[in-house]
CSV table of C-alpha atoms in Angstrom, one decimal:
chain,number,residue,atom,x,y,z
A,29,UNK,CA,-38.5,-65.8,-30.0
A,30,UNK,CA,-40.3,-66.5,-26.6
A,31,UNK,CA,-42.2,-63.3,-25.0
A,32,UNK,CA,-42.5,-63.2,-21.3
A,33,UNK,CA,-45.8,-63.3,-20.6
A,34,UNK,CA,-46.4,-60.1,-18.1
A,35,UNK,CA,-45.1,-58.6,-21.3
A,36,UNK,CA,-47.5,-60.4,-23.6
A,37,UNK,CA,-50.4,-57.4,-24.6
A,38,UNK,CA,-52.8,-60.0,-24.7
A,39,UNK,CA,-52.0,-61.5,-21.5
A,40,UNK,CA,-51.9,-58.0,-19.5
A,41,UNK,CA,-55.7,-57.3,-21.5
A,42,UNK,CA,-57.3,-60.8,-20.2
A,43,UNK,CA,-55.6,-60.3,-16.9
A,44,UNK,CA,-56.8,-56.9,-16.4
A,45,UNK,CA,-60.3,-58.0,-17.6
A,46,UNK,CA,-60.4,-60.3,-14.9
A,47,UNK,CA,-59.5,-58.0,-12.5
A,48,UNK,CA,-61.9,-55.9,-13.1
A,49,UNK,CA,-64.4,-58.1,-13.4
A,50,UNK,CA,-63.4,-59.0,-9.8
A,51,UNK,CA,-63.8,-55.6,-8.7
A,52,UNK,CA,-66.8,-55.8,-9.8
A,53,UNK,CA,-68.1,-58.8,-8.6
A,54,UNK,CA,-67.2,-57.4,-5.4
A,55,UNK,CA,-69.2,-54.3,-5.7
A,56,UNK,CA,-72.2,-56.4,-6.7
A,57,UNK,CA,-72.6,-58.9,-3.8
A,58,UNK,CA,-71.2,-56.2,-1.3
A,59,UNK,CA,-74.9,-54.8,-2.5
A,60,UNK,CA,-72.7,-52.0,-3.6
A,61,UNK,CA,-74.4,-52.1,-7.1
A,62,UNK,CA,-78.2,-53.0,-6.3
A,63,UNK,CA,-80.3,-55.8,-8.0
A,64,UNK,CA,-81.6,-53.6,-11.1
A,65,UNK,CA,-79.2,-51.1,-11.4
A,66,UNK,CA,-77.6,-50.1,-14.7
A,67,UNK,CA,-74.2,-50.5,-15.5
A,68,UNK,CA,-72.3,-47.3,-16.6
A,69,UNK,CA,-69.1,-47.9,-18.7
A,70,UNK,CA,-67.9,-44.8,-18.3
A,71,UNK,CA,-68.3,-44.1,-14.9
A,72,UNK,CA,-66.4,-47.1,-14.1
A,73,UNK,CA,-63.4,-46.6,-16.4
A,74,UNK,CA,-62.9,-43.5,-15.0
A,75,UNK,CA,-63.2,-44.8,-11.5
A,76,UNK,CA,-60.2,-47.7,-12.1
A,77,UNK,CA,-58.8,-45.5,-14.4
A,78,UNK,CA,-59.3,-47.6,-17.2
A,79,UNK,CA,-60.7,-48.1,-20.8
A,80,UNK,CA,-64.7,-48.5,-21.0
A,81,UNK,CA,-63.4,-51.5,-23.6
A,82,UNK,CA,-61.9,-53.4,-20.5
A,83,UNK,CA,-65.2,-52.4,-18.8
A,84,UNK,CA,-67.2,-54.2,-21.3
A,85,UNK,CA,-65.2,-57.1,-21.2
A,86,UNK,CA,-65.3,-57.5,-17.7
A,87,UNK,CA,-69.0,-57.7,-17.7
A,88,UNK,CA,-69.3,-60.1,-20.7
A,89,UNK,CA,-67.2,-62.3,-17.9
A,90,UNK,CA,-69.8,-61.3,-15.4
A,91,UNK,CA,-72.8,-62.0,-17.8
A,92,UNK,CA,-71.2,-65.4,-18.2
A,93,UNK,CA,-71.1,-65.6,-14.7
A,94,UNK,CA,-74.8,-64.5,-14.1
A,95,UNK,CA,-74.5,-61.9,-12.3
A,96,UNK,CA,-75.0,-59.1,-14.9
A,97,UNK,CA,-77.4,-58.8,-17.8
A,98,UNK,CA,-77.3,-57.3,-20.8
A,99,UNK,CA,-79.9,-57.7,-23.7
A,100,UNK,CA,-78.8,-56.6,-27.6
A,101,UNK,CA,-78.1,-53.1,-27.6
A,102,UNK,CA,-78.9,-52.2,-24.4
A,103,UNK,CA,-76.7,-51.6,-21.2
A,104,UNK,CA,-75.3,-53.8,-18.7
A,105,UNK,CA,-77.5,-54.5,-15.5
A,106,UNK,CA,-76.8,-56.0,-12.0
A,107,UNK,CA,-78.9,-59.3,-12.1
A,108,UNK,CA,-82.4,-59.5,-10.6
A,109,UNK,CA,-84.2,-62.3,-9.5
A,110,UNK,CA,-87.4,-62.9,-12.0
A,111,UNK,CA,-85.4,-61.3,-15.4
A,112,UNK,CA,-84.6,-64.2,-16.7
């Protein structure tokens, strides 16, 4: 049976994750979020109203992307020229 795929869980998580990741991305080169600056999960989730899981995904999209960093273990960063 075919599933529409707004209604597709899996679909409405990677769409949302890119959504916030947008938000994000916005934030960061608005200079919003400033070079350096740590990343809170929870602040954020509460701020879009949202699960710090679709957070963290978001910035593993924006890690990808370069504009975030995040070592093993440690939390996420806005990227600064000369980390890495």
């Amino acid at each position: 049976m075919h599933q529409d795929l707004d209604q597709n869980p899996a679909v409405a998580r990677g769409l949302l994750k890119e959504s916030i990741a947008q938000r994000l991305r916005e934030e960061i080169l608005a200079a919003r979020l400033s070079p350096g600056e740590k990343i809170v999960e929870g602040k954020w989730a509460r701020e879009y109203g949202v699960a710090q899981i679709s957070i963290r995904e978001a910035l593993n999209i924006l890690v990808a992307q370069g504009l975030v960093t995040k070592g093993h273990g440690r939390s996420a960063r806005v990227f600064k020229a000369g980390e890495g």
